[in-house]
Short mmCIF file of C-alpha atoms in Angstrom, two decimals:
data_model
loop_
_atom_site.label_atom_id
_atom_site.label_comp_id
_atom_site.label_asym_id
_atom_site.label_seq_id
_atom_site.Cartn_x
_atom_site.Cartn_y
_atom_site.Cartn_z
CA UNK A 1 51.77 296.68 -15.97
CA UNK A 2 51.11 292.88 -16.22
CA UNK A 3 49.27 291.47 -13.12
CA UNK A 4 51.19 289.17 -11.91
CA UNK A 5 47.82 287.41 -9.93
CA UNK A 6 46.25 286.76 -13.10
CA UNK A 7 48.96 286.75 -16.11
CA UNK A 8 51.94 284.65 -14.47
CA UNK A 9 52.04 280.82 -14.86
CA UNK A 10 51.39 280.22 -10.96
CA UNK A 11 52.71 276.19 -11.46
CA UNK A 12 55.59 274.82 -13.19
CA UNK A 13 55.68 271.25 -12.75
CA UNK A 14 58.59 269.32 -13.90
CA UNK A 15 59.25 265.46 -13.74
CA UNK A 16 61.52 262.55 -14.58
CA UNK A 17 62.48 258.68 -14.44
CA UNK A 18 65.00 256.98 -15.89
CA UNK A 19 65.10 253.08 -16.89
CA UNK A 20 68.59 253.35 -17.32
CA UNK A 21 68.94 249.53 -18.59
CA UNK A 22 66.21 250.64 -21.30
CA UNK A 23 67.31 253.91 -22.12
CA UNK A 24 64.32 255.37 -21.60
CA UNK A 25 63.22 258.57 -20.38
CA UNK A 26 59.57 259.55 -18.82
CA UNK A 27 58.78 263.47 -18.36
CA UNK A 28 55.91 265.58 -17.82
CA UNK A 29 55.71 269.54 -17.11
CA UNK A 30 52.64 271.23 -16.11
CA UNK A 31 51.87 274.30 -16.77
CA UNK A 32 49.36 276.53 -14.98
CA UNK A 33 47.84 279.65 -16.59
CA UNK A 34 44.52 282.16 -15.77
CA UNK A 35 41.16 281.66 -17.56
CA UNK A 36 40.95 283.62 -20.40
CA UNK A 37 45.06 284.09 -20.77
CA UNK A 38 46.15 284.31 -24.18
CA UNK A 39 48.68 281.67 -25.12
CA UNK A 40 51.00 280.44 -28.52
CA UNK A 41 51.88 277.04 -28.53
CA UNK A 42 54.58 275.27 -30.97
CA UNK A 43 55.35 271.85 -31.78
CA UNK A 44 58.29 271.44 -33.69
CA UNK A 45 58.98 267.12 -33.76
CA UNK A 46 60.91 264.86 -35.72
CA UNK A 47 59.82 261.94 -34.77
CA UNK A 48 57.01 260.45 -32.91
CA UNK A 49 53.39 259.08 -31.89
CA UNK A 50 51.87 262.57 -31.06
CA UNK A 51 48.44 263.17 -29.06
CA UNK A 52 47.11 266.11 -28.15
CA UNK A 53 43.55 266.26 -26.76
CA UNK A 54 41.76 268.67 -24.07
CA UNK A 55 42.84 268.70 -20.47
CA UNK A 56 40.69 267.78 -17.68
CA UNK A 57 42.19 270.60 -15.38
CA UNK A 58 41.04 273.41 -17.56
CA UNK A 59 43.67 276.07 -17.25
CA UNK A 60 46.84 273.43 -17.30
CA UNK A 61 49.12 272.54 -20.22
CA UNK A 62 50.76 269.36 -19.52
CA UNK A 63 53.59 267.97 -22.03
CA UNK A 64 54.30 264.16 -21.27
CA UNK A 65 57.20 262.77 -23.19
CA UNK A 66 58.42 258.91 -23.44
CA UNK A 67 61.90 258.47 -25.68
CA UNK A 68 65.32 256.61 -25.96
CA UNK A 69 67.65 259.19 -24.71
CA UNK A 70 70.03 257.95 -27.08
CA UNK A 71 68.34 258.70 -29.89
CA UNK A 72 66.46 261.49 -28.88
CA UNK A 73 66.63 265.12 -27.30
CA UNK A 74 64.12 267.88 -26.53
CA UNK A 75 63.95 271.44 -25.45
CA UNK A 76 60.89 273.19 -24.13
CA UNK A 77 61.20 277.40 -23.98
CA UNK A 78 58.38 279.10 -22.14
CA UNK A 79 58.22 282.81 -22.15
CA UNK A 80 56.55 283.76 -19.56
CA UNK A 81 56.37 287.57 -20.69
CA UNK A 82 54.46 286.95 -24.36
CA UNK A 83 52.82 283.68 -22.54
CA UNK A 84 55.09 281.71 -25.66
CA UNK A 85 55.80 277.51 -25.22
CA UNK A 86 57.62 275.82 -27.80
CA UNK A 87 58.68 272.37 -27.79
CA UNK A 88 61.96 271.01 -29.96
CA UNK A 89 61.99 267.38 -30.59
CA UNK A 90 64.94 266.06 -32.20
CA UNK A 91 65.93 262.95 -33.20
CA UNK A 92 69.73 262.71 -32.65
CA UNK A 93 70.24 259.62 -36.04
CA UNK A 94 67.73 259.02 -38.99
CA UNK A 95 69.35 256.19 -39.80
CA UNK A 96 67.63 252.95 -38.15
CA UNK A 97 69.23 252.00 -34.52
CA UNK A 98 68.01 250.38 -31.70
CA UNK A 99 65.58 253.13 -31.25
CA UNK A 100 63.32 251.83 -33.61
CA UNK A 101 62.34 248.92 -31.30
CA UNK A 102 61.57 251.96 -28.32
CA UNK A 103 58.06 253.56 -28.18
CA UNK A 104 58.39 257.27 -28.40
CA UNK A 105 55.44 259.43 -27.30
CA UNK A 106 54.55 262.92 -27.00
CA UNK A 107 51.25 263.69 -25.28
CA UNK A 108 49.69 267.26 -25.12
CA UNK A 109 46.66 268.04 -23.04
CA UNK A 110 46.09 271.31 -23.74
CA UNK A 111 43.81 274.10 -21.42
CA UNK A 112 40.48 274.68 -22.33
CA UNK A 113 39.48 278.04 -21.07
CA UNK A 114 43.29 279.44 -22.14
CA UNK A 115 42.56 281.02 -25.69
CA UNK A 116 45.75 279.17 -27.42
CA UNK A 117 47.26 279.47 -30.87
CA UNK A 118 48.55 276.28 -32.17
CA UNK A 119 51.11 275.59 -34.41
CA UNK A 120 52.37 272.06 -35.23
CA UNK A 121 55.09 270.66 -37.69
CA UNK A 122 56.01 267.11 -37.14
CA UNK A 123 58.07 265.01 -39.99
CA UNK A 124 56.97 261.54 -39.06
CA UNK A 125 54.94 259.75 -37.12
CA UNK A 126 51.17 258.82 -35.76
CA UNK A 127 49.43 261.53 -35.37
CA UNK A 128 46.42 261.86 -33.04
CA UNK A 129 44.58 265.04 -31.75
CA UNK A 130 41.20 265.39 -30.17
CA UNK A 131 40.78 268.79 -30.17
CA UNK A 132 36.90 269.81 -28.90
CA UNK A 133 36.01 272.14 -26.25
CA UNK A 134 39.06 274.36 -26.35
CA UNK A 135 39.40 277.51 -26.96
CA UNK A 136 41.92 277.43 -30.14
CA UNK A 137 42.06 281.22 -31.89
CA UNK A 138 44.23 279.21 -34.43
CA UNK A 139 45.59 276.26 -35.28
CA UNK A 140 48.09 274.64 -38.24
CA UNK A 141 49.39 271.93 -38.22
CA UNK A 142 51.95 270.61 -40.85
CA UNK A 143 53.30 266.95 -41.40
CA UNK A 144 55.55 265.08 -43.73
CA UNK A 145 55.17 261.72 -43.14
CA UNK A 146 52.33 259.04 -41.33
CA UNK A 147 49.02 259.05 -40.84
CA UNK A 148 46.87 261.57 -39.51
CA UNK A 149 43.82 261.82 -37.20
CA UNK A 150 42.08 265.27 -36.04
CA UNK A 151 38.77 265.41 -34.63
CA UNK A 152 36.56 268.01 -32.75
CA UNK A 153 33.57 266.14 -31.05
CA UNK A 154 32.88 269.00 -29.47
CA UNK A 155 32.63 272.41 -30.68
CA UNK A 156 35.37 274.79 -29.98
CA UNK A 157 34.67 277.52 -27.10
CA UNK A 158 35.49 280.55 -29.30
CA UNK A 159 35.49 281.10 -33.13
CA UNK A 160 39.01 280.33 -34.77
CA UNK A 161 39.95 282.60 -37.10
CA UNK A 162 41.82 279.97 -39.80
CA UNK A 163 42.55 276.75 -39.54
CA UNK A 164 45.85 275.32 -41.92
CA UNK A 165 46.24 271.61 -42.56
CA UNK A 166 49.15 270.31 -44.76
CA UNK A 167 50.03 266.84 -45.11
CA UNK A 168 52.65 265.32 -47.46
CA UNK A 169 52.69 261.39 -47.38
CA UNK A 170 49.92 259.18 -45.21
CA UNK A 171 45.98 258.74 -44.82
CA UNK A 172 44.36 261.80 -43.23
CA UNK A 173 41.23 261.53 -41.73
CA UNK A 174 39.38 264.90 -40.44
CA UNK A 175 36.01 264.00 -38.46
CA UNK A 176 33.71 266.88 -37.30
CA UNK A 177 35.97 269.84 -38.64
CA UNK A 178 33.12 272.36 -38.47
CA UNK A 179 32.93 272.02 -34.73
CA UNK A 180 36.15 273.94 -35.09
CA UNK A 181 34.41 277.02 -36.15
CA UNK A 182 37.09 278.30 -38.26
CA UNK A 183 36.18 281.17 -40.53
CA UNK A 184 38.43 279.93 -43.55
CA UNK A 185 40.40 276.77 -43.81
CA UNK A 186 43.16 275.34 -45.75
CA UNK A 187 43.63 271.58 -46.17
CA UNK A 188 46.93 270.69 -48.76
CA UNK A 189 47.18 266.64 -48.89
CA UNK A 190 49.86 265.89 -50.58
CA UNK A 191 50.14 261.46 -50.80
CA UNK A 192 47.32 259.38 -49.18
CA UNK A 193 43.72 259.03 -48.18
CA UNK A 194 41.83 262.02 -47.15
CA UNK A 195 38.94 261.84 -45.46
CA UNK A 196 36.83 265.26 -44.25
CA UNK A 197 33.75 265.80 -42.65
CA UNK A 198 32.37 268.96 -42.24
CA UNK A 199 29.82 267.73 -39.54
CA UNK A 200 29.08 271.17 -36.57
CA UNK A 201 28.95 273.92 -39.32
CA UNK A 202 26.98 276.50 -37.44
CA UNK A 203 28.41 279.58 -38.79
CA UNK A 204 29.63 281.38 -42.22
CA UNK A 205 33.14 279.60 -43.26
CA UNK A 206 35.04 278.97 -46.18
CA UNK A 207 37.60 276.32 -47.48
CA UNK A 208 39.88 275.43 -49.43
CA UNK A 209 41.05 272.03 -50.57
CA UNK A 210 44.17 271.01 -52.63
CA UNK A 211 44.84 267.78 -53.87
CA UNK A 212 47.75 265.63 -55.52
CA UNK A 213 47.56 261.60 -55.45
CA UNK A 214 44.75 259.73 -53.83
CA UNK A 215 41.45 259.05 -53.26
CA UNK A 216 39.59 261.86 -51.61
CA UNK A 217 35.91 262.25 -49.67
CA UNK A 218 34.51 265.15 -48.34
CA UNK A 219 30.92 265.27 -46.02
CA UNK A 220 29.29 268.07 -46.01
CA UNK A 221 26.05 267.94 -44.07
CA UNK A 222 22.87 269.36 -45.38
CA UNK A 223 21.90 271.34 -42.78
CA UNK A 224 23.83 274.27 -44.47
CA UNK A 225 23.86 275.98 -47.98
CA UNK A 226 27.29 275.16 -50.16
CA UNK A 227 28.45 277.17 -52.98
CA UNK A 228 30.66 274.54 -54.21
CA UNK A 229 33.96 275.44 -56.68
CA UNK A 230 35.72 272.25 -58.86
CA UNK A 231 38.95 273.74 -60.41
CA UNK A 232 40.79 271.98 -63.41
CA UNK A 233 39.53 268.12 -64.13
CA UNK A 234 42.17 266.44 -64.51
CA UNK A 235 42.59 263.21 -67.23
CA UNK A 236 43.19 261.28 -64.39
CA UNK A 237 40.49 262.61 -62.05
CA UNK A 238 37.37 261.23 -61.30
CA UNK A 239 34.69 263.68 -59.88
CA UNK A 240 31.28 262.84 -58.05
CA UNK A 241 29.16 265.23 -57.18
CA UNK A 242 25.59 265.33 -55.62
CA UNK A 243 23.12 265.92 -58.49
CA UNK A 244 21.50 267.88 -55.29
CA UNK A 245 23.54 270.92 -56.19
CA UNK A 246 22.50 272.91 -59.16
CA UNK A 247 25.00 273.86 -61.46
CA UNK A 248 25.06 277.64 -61.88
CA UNK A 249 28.12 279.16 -63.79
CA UNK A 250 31.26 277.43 -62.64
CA UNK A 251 29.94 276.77 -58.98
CA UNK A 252 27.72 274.05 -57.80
CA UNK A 253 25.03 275.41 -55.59
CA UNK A 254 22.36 273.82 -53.19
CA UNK A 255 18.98 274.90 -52.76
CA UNK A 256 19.50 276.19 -49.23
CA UNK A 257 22.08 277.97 -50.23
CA UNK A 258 22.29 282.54 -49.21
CA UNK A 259 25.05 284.72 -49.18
CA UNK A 260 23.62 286.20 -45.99
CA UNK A 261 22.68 283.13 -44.12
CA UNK A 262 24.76 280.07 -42.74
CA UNK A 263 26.96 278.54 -45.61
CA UNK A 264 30.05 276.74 -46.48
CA UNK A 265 31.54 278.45 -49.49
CA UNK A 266 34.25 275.31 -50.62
CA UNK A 267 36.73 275.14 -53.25
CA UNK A 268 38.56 272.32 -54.31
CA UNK A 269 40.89 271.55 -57.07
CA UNK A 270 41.36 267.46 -57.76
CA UNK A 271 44.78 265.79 -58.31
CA UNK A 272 45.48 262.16 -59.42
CA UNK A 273 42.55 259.94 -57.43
CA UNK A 274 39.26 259.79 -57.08
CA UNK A 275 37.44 262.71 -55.48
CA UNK A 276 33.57 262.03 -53.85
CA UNK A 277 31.57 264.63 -52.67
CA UNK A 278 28.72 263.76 -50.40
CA UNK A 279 25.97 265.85 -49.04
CA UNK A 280 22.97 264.78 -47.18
#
């Protein structure tokens, strides 16, 4: 039987103002949960700046929301018995109203000692997360259109089982993505700019990157072996890699490099755009 003293949110916290000559509406809900709770989180938004970063009260999820309520509506569903949150963002028009001169935000501070599995689609906006020092089991994130920020500073509490990343249209920049300690990634860009860094590799992973149109660079740092996989040159790709990995079949290897020891094992098949490896 569940314990209601340890596995029942103890605080729901819910909040609003209303401008009413500005049409705008301010909400937050809190949300507070045990250490060590097991938790899914989903983000479904159409439109919006998003940030999510770590909270400083440890076991709270807080949602802050800023929108025009005439263009706008949300839902939030918590169930309480699988420990389940999902948040519905809708934008009520597409076509452009007075809403477009209205800031709409969506902020997520998410708990850190709450092992959460995220899950994010969001069709347009600014997208911002600072995700260190949480305890993420999971985490994909899907967008259609803007740019894209994701960084872990810190390294994640726990080791996260895959990590999915697919962005259609907009610059994507991924700083420190071994801190997340995933043990196989995914990263689809689609239009744009993409940046990744591999900085805080400290354990066996493996990744794979697809590419369409744009320039691409990827860091890894040298501190780890790489077995490294280039699939299908295309006419109109350029490829640099680091004459520091040995060429050994149809993988690129560097010295440093054991199946049984820490390593990155990375595939990565080009599209249209210039693609730069760097390792040092």
């Amino acid at each position: 039987m569940r314990k209601i003293a340890f596995f029942l949110p103890v605080l729901i916290f819910s909040s609003g103002v209303l401008l009413a000559q500005d049409e705008i509406i301010r909400k937050r809900h809190n949300y507070e949960f045990a250490s060590d709770e097991k938790l899914e989180v989903e983000l479904d938004i159409d439109a919006a700046e998003v940030k999510l970063m770590p909270n400083p009260h440890e076991s709270e999820l807080s949602i802050y929301l800023e929108f025009n309520d005439a263009a706008f509506d949300y839902h939030i569903d918590f169930d309480e018995y699988d420990n389940r949150i999902s948040l519905t963002f809708e934008k009520e028009h597409w076509m452009k109203d007075d809403s477009d001169n209205y800031k709409t935000e969506i902020e997520i501070l998410l708990p850190r000692t709450v092992i959460v599995d995220l899950d994010c689609r969001i069709k347009a906006g600014e997208v911002n997360m600072e995700l260190g020092d949480l305890s993420l089991t999971r985490f994909a994130l899907k967008t259609w259109a803007g740019d894209v920020k994701i960084s872990f500073d810190e390294a994640n509490r726990i080791s996260m089982r895959s990590l999915t990343l697919n962005t259609k249209v907009g610059e994507t920049r991924l700083k420190k993505l071994g801190n997340a300690r995933f043990r196989h990634a995914e990263i689809n860009n689609g239009i744009g700019q993409l940046d990744v860094d591999f900085s805080g590799l400290t354990e066996d992973a493996t990744a794979d990157v697809d590419l369409d149109i744009g320039a691409t660079d990827i860091f890894i740092p040298d501190n780890i072996g790489v077995k490294l996989s280039v699939h299908k040159f295309l006419f109109l790709s350029q490829v640099d890699i680091p004459h520091s990995l040995r060429k050994k079949g149809s993988y690129y290897i560097s010295e440093n490099y054991q199946d049984d020891e820490k390593s990155v094992v990375l595939k990565v098949k080009p599209g249209i755009g210039d693609l730069r490896i760097s390792y040092h």
